[in-house]
Each structure stands twice: as C-alpha cells, then as structure tokens.
PDB file of C-alpha atoms and ligand atoms in Angstrom:
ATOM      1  CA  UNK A   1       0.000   0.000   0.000  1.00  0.00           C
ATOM      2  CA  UNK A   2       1.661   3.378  -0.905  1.00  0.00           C
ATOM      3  CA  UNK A   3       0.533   6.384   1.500  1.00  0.00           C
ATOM      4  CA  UNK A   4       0.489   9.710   1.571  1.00  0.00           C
ATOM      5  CA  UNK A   5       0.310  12.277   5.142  1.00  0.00           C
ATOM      6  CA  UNK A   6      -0.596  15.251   4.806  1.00  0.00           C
ATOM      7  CA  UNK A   7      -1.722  17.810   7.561  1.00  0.00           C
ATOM      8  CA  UNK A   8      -0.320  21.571   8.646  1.00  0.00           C
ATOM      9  CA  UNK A   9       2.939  21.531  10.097  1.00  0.00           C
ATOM     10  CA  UNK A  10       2.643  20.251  13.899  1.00  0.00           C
ATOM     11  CA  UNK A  11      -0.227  18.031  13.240  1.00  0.00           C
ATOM     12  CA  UNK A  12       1.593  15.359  14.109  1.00  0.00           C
ATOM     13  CA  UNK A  13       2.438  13.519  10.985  1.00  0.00           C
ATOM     14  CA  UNK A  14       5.646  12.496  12.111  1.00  0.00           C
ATOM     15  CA  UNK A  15       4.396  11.051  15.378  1.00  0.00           C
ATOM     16  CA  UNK A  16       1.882   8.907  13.235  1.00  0.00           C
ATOM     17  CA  UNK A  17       3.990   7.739  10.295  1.00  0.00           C
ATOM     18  CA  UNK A  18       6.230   6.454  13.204  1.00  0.00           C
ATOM     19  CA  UNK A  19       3.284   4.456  14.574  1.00  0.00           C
ATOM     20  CA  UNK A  20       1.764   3.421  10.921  1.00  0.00           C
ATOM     21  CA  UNK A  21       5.450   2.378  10.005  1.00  0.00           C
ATOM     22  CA  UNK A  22       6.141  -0.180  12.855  1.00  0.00           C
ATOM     23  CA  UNK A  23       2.748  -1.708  13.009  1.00  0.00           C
ATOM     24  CA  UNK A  24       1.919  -1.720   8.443  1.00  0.00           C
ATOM     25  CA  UNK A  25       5.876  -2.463   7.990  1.00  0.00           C
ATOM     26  CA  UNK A  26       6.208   0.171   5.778  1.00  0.00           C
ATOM     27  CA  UNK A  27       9.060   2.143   5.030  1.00  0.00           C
ATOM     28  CA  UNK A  28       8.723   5.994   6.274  1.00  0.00           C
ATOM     29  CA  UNK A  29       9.900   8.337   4.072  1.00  0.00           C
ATOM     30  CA  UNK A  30      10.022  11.892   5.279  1.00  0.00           C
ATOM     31  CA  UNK A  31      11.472  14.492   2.917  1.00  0.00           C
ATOM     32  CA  UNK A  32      12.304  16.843   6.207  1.00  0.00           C
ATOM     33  CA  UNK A  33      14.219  13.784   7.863  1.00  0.00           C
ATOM     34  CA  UNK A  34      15.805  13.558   4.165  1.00  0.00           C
ATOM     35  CA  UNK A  35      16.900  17.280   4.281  1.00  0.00           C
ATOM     36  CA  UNK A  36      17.910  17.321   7.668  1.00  0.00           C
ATOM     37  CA  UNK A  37      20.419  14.572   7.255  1.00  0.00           C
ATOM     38  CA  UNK A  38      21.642  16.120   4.333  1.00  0.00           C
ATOM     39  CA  UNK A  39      22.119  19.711   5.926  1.00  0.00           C
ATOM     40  CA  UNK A  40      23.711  17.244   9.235  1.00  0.00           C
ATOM     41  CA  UNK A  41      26.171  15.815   6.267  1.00  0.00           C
ATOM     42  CA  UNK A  42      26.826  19.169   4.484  1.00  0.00           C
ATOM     43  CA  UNK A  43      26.062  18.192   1.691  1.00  0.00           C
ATOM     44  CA  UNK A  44      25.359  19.934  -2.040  1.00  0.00           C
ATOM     45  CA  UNK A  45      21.715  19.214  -1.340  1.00  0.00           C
ATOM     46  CA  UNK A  46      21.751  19.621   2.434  1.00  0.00           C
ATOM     47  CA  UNK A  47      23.560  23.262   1.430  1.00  0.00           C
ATOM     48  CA  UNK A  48      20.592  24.300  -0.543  1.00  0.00           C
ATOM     49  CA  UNK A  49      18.052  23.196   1.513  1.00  0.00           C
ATOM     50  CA  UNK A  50      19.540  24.746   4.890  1.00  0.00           C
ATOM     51  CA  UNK A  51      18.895  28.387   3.217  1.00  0.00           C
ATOM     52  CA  UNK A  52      15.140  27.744   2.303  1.00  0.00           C
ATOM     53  CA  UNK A  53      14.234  25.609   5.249  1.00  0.00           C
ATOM     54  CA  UNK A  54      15.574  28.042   7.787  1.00  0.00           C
ATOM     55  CA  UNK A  55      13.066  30.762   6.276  1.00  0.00           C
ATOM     56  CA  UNK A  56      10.462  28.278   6.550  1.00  0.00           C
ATOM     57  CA  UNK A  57      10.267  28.233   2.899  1.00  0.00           C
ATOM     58  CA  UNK A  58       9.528  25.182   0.823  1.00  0.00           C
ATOM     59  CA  UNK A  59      12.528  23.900  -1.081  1.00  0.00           C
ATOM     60  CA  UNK A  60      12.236  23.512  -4.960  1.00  0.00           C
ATOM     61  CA  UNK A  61       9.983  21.270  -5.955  1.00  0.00           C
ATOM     62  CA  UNK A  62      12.331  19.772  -9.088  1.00  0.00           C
ATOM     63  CA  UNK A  63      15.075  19.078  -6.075  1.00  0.00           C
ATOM     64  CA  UNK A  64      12.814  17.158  -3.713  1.00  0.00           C
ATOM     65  CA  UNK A  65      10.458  15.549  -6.930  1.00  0.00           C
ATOM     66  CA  UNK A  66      13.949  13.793  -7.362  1.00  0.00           C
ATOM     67  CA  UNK A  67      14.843  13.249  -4.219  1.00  0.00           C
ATOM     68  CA  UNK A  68      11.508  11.180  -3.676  1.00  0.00           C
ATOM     69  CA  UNK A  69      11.530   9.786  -7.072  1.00  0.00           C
ATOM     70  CA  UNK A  70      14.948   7.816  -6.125  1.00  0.00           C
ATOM     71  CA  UNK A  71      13.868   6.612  -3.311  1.00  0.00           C
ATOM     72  CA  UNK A  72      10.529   5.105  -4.027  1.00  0.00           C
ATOM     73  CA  UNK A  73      12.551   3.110  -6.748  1.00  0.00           C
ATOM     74  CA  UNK A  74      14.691   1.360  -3.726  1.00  0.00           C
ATOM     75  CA  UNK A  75      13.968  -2.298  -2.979  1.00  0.00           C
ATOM     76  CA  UNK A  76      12.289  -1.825   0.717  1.00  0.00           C
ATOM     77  CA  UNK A  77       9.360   0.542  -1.141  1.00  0.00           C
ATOM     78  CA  UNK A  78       8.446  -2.681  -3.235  1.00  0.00           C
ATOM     79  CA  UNK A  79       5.581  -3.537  -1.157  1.00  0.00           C
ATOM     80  CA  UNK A  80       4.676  -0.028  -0.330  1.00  0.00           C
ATOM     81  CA  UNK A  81       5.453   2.885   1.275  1.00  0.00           C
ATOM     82  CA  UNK A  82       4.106   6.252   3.365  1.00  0.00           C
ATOM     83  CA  UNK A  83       5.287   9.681   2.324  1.00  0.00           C
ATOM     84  CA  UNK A  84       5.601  12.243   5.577  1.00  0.00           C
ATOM     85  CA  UNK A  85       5.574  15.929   4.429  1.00  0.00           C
ATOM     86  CA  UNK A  86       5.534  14.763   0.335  1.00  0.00           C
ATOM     87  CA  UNK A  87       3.998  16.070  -1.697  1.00  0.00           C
ATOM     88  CA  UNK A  88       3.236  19.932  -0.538  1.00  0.00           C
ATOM     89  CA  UNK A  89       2.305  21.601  -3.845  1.00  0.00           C
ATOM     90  CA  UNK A  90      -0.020  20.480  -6.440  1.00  0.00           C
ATOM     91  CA  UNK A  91       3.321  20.305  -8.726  1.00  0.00           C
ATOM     92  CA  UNK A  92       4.847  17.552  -6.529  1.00  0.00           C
ATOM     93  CA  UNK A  93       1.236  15.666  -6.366  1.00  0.00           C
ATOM     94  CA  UNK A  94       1.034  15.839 -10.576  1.00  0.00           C
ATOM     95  CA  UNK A  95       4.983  14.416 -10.471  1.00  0.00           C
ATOM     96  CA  UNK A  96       3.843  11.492  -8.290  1.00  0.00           C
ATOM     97  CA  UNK A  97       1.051  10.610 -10.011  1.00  0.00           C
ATOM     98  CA  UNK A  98       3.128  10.149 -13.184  1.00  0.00           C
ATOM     99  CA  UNK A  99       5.881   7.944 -11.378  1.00  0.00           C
ATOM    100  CA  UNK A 100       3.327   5.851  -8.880  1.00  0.00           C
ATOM    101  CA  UNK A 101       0.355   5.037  -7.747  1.00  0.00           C
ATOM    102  CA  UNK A 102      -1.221   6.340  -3.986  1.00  0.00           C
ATOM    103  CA  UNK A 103      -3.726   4.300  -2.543  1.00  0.00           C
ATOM    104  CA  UNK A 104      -4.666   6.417   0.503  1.00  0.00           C
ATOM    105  CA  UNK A 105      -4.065   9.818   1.425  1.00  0.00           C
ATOM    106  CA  UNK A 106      -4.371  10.420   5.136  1.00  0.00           C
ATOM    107  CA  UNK A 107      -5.359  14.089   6.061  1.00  0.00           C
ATOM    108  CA  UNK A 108      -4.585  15.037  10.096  1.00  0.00           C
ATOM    109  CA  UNK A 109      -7.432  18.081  10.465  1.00  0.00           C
ATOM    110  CA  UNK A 110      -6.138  19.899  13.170  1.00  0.00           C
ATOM    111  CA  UNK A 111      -7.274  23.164  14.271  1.00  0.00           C
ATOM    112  CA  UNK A 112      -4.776  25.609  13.230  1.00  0.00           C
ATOM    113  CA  UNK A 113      -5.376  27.860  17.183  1.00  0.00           C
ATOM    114  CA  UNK A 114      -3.307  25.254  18.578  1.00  0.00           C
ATOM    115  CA  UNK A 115      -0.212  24.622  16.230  1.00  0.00           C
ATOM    116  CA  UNK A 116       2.281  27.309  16.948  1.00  0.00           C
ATOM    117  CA  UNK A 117       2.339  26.235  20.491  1.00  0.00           C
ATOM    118  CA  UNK A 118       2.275  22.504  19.432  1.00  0.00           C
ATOM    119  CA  UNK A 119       5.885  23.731  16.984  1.00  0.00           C
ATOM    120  CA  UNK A 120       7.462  26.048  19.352  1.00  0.00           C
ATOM    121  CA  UNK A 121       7.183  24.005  22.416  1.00  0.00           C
ATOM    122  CA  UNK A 122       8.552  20.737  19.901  1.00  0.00           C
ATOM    123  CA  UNK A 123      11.113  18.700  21.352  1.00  0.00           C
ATOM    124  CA  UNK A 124      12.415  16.299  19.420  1.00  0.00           C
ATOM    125  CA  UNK A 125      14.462  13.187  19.711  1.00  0.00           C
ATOM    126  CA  UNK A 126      18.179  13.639  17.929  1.00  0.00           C
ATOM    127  CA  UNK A 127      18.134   9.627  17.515  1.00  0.00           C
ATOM    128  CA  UNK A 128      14.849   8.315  16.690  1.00  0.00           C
ATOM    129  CA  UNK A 129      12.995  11.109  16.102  1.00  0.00           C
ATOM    130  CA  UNK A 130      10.160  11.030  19.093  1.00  0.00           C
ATOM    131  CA  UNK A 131       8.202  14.332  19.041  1.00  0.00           C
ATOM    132  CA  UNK A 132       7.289  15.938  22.338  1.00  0.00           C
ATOM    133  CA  UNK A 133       5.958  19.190  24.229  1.00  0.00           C
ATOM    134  CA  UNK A 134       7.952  21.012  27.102  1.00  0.00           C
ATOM    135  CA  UNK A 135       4.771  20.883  28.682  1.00  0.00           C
ATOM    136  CA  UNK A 136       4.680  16.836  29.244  1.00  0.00           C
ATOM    137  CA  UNK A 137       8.605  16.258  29.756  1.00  0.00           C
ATOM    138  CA  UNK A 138       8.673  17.818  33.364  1.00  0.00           C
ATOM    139  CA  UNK A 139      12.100  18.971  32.387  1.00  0.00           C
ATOM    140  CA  UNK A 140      13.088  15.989  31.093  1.00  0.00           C
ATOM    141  CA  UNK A 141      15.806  16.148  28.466  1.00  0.00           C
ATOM    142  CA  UNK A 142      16.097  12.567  26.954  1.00  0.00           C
ATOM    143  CA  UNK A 143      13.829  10.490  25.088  1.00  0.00           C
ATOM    144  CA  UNK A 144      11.584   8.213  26.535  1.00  0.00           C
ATOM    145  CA  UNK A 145      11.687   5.561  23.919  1.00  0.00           C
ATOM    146  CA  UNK A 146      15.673   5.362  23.133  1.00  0.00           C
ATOM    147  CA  UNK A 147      17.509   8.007  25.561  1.00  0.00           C
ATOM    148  CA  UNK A 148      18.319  10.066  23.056  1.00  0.00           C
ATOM    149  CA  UNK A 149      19.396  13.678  23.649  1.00  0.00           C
ATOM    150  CA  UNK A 150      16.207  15.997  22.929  1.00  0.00           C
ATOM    151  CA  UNK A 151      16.737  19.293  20.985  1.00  0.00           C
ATOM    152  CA  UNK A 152      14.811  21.885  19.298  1.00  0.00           C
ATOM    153  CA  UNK A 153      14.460  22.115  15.300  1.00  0.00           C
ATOM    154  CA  UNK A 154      15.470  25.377  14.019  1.00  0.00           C
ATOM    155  CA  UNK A 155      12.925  26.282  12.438  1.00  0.00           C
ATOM    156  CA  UNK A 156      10.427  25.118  14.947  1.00  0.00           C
ATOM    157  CA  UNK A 157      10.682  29.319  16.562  1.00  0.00           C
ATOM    158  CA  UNK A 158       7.638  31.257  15.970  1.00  0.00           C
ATOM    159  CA  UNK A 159       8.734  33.553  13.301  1.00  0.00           C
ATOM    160  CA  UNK A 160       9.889  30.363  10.852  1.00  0.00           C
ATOM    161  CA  UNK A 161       6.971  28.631  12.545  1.00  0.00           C
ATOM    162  CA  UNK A 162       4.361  31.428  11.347  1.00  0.00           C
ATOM    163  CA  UNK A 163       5.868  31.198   7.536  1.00  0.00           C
ATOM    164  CA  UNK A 164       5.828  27.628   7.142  1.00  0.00           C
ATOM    165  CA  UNK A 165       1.864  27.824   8.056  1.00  0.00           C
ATOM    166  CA  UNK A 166       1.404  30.686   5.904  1.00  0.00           C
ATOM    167  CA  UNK A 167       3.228  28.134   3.059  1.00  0.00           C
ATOM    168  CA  UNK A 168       0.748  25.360   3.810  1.00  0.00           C
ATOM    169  CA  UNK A 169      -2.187  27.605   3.528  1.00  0.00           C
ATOM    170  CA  UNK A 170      -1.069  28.927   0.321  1.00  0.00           C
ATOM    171  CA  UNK A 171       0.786  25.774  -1.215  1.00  0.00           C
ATOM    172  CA  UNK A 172      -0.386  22.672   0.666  1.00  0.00           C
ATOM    173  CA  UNK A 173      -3.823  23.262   1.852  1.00  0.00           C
ATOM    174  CA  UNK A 174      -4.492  23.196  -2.033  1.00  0.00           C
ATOM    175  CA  UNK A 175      -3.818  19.068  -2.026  1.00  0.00           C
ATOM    176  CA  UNK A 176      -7.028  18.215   0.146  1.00  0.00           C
ATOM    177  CA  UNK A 177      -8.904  19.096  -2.835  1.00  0.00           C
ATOM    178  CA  UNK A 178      -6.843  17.596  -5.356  1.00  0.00           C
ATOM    179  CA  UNK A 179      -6.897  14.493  -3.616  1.00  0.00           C
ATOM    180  CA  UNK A 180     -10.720  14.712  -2.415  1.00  0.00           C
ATOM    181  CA  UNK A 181     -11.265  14.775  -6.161  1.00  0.00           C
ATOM    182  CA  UNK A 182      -9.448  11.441  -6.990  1.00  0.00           C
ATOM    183  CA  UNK A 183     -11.527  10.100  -3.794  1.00  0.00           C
ATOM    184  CA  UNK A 184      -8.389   8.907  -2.144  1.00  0.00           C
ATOM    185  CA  UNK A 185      -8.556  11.090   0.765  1.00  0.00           C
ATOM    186  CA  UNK A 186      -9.450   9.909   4.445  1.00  0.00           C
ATOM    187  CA  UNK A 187      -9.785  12.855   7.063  1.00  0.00           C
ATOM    188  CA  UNK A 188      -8.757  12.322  10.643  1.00  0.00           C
ATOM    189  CA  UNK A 189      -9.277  14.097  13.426  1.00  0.00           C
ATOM    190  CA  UNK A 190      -5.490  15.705  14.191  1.00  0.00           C
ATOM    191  CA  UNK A 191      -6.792  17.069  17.695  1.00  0.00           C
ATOM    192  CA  UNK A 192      -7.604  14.052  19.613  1.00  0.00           C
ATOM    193  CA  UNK A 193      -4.854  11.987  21.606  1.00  0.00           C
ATOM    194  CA  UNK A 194      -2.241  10.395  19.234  1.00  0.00           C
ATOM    195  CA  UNK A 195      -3.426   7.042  20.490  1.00  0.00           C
ATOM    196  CA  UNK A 196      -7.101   8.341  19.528  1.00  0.00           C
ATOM    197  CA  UNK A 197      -5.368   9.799  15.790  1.00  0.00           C
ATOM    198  CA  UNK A 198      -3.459   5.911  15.561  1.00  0.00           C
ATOM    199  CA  UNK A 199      -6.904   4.006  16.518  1.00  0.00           C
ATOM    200  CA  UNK A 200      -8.689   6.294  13.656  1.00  0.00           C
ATOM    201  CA  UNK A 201      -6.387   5.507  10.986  1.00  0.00           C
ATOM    202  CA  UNK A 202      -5.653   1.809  11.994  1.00  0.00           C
ATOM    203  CA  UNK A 203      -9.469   0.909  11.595  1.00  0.00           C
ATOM    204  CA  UNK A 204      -9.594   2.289   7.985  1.00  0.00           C
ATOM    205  CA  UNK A 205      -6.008   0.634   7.028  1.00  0.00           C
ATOM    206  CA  UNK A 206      -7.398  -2.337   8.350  1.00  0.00           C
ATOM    207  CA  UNK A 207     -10.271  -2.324   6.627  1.00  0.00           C
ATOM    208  CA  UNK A 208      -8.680  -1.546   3.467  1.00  0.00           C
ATOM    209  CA  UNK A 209      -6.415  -5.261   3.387  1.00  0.00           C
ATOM    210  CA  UNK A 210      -9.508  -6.796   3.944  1.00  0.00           C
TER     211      UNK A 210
HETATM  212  P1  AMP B   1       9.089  18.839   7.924  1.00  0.00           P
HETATM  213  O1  AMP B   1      10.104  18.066   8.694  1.00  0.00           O
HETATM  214  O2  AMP B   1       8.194  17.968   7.110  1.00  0.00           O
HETATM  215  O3  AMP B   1       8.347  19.828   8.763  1.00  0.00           O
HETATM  216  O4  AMP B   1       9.915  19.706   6.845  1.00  0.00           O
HETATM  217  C1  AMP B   1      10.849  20.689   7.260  1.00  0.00           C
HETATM  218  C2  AMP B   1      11.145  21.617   6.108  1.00  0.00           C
HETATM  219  O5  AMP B   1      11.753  20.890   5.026  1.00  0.00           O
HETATM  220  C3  AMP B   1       9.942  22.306   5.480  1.00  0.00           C
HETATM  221  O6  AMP B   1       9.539  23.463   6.207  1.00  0.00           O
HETATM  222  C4  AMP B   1      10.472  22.638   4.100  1.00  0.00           C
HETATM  223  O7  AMP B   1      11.341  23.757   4.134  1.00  0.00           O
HETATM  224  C5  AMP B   1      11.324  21.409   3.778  1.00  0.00           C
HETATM  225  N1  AMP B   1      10.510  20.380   3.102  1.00  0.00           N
HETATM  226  C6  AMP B   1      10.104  19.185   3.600  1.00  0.00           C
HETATM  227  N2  AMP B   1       9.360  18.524   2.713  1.00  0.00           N
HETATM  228  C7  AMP B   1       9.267  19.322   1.618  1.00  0.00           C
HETATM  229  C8  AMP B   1       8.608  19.214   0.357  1.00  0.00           C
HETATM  230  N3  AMP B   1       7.837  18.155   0.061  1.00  0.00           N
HETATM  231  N4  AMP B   1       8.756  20.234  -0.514  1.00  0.00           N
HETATM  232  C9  AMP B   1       9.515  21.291  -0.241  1.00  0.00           C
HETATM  233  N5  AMP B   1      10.142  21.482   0.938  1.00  0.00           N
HETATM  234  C10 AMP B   1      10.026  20.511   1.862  1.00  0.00           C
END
C-alpha cells in the first residue's frame, strides 16, 4: 500500500507515520528527515536546503520531486510505502502521479489555534525522532523511547513557525482538494490523543487489506 500524510505543520504527521510504520511495515519516508540529514552531512543538497528551510520556505519542488523519485525506486518501497511531508504543492502531487500510484491519502485536520504552540514548544528526539511538548517532559531532556538527547528544530521558533503555516495555507492546503477529487482522501481528526489519531487511521487501514 503506498501512502500519503498530509496535515499543517505540527499536526503530528511524524508522530503517526512512526506508529503506521512499525505496526503496516512500511518504510517511512520523510522528505524533512531527508533534508535534515543532508544539511547534518553538508552536503550539495543539504547546502541548498539549509537556506530555504531556515526561512520556513519550501525547497524547490524539481530538487525534492527527485529526491523522492529515487527513493521510491529502492527495494524496501516494493511492497509499499508512506510519504511524511511529500507532496506539498499540487506540482509535486502531478509528479507522483506520473511515477506511482497512492492508494490512501491520510489528512490530520487539526485546528490551526493550537499549532504554533504545538511547533514552538517541539522537542524532538536527535536519535529516533520522538516528538514531544515542554509541557509533558517535566524537564526531562532525553527520550523516553531510546535516551536520546532531545533538541529543538530550528525552524520550529515562531517567526519560521508562522511562515511555514502561511506556506501550507497557500501551497499545501491546495492538495485536500486535489486528492478529495481522486476520492483517495481519508480525514482524521489531528486534535484528539495520538493514540485516539493511531486508533482512527488503523481501523480504515485495516479495513482496506480486507
Ligand atoms: P518537515 O520536517 O516535514 O516539517 O519539513 C521541514 C522543512 O523541510 C519544510 O519546512 C520545508 O522547508 C522542507 N521540506 C520538507 N518537505 C518538503 C517538500 N515536500 N517540498 C519542499 N520542501 C520541503
């Protein structure tokens, strides 16, 4: 099954693709994780992104079409795959569409009041990845899951923060309706519990290998 998650920055996509991922064995492919490691490695690509990402800009859409079009050709995405933050312009959709085929396009509805708390108060784990808030760690400055030492993205302060939403209005928001249309869409409810978000989506996954 090949997936798509989209939802506003901070609606926890990245918290659920590591759920849907361990439990539907599918590989998670995040094009943020992608740029950050490149950016960690310095490299040509990492260099690029670095200046667009840091505005809270998206980064062009021919250098992350490629980016996700070598990938999905790798042996693990055989069987399927989820995309995490790809595609977020109708351009990148209309590239997919001609290189693959999307089952199911998971939409995390959140309301948009409570994100720029959700991003600025972000923790996140520097080895596997966990999301928090400052508000549950009690200080805490490891992950829970691995140990990890917690830090906080870049761009996750509230002036980047307030651009990238502005991008997903203008650029993103756009894909609901593209993909409404092609009646692969499946909304969720972003501002329940992620257990209650997980439960949501597991029933219709579920239902859909049946
Ligand atoms: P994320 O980790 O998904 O929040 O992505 C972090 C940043 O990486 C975004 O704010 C963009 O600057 C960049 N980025 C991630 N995915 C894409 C994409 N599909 N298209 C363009 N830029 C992206």
């Amino acid at each position: 099954m090949n997936i798509i998650l989209l939802g506003a920055p901070g609606a926890g996509k990245g918290t659920q693709a590591s759920r849907i991922s361990d439990a539907y064995k599918l590989p998670h492919i995040s094009t943020g994780d992608i740029f950050r490691e490149n950016i960690k490695n310095e490299t040509p690509i990492g260099l690029l992104a670095k200046s667009y990402i840091d505005k809270g800009q998206l980064v062009p859409d021919e250098v992350t079409c490629k980016i996700v079009e070598g990938r999905i050709e790798k042996d693990d995405c055989k069987d399927g795959y989820m995309l995490d933050g790809f595609p977020r312009t109708i351009a990148q959709a209309e590239a997919l569409d001609k290189i693959t085929k999307i089952d199911l396009v998971i939409n995390i509805d959140v309301d948009f009041s409570l994100l720029l708390d959700r991003l600025c108060g972000r923790r996140v784990c520097k080895d596997c990845g966990e999301s928090y808030h400052i508000s549950w760690l009690n200080g805490a400055t490891s992950c829970k899951r691995c140990g990890g030492e917690l830090y906080q993205r870049k761009d996750d302060n509230e002036e980047t923060v307030q651009s990238r939403l502005d991008v997903y209005n203008a650029q993103t928001a756009p894909l609901i309706e593209y993909y409404s249309k092609k009646g692969l869409l499946f909304n969720v409810e972003g501002n329940n519990s992620p257990d209650a978000v997980f439960a949501a989506v597991a029933e219709k996954l579920d239902a859909m290998k049946k």
